[in-house]
Amino acid sequence: MLALALWAPAAMAQPAIERGRALYETRCIACHEKSVHQRESRKAQDFGALRREVERWSTNIGGEWRAEELDAVAAFLNDRYYRFTCPPAVCRDPARAGGGPGHGG
């Protein structure tokens, strides 16, 4: 029972991250390589700013992503590159939500 309770939050977060990865790879990767997310002068300094950048670029390219799709892409990018403290309502995985020291949270 305890193992199931510990596994459930990670299982809930993973589909959103995988959905975010798929959306990113479909709509964004043509212009964004990983170097864009690893440069020192990046605009996003926390999860909220990262989410706003995802929304801004979605709008700029004529996208009509719903809020949950924007959240999924931001969660994917956060998981892959940024490691900011992520709101539990978005990430749902306590390990991912925490961010940890030095991760912008």
C-alpha positions as semicolon CSV with decimal commas, in nm:
position;residue;x (nm);y (nm);z (nm)
1;M;0,000;0,000;0,000
2;L;0,282;0,239;0,089
3;A;0,462;0,166;-0,238
4;L;0,145;0,246;-0,431
5;A;0,101;0,573;-0,241
6;L;0,458;0,677;-0,320
7;W;0,434;0,573;-0,686
8;A;0,102;0,742;-0,765
9;P;0,221;1,108;-0,771
10;A;0,509;1,026;-1,006
11;A;0,278;0,829;-1,232
12;M;0,039;1,125;-1,251
13;A;0,319;1,371;-1,337
14;Q;0,480;1,158;-1,606
15;P;0,195;1,172;-1,863
16;A;0,194;1,553;-1,846
17;I;0,570;1,565;-1,896
18;E;0,552;1,316;-2,182
19;R;0,268;1,517;-2,340
20;G;0,478;1,831;-2,299
21;R;0,775;1,660;-2,464
22;A;0,558;1,555;-2,759
23;L;0,414;1,905;-2,801
24;Y;0,758;2,063;-2,774
25;E;0,912;1,824;-3,024
26;T;0,624;1,883;-3,266
27;R;0,597;2,260;-3,247
28;C;0,913;2,408;-3,095
29;I;1,225;2,205;-3,159
30;A;1,267;2,329;-3,516
31;C;1,372;2,668;-3,376
32;H;1,485;2,572;-3,026
33;E;1,774;2,344;-2,961
34;K;1,880;2,258;-2,609
35;S;2,138;2,540;-2,617
36;V;1,855;2,796;-2,600
37;H;1,753;2,658;-2,262
38;Q;2,105;2,633;-2,126
39;R;2,234;2,980;-2,209
40;E;2,324;3,207;-1,921
41;S;2,110;3,498;-2,039
42;R;1,781;3,307;-2,034
43;K;1,473;3,510;-1,948
44;A;1,300;3,254;-1,726
45;Q;1,420;3,276;-1,366
46;D;1,136;3,076;-1,208
47;F;0,859;2,840;-1,313
48;G;0,603;3,118;-1,361
49;A;0,834;3,302;-1,600
50;L;0,904;2,978;-1,786
51;R;0,530;2,916;-1,825
52;R;0,479;3,272;-1,950
53;E;0,757;3,225;-2,209
54;V;0,592;2,905;-2,332
55;E;0,262;3,090;-2,362
56;R;0,424;3,389;-2,536
57;W;0,594;3,171;-2,797
58;S;0,282;2,965;-2,850
59;T;0,097;3,287;-2,928
60;N;0,381;3,417;-3,149
61;I;0,369;3,112;-3,374
62;G;-0,009;3,120;-3,397
63;G;-0,061;2,839;-3,152
64;E;-0,380;2,785;-2,966
65;W;-0,257;2,563;-2,687
66;R;-0,494;2,519;-2,397
67;A;-0,376;2,596;-2,042
68;E;-0,305;2,229;-1,970
69;E;-0,090;2,204;-2,283
70;L;0,105;2,514;-2,185
71;D;0,150;2,363;-1,838
72;A;0,266;2,034;-1,989
73;V;0,529;2,198;-2,209
74;A;0,650;2,414;-1,920
75;A;0,665;2,105;-1,694
76;F;0,863;1,915;-1,959
77;L;1,112;2,200;-2,006
78;N;1,140;2,244;-1,631
79;D;1,203;1,873;-1,581
80;R;1,456;1,856;-1,865
81;Y;1,647;2,183;-1,828
82;Y;1,547;2,431;-1,560
83;R;1,462;2,253;-1,233
84;F;1,271;2,547;-1,089
85;T;1,030;2,492;-0,804
86;C;0,716;2,376;-0,981
87;P;0,364;2,436;-0,849
88;P;0,218;2,105;-0,723
89;A;-0,099;2,168;-0,926
90;V;0,117;2,149;-1,240
91;C;0,385;1,894;-1,155
92;R;0,206;1,681;-0,894
93;D;0,533;1,501;-0,814
94;P;0,679;1,615;-0,481
95;A;1,032;1,538;-0,603
96;R;0,982;1,758;-0,910
97;A;0,786;2,025;-0,725
98;G;1,059;2,082;-0,470
99;G;1,330;2,193;-0,707
100;G;1,594;2,169;-0,439
101;P;1,874;2,407;-0,353
102;G;2,019;2,603;-0,640
103;H;1,735;2,519;-0,874
104;G;1,571;2,859;-0,892
105;G;1,317;2,792;-0,626
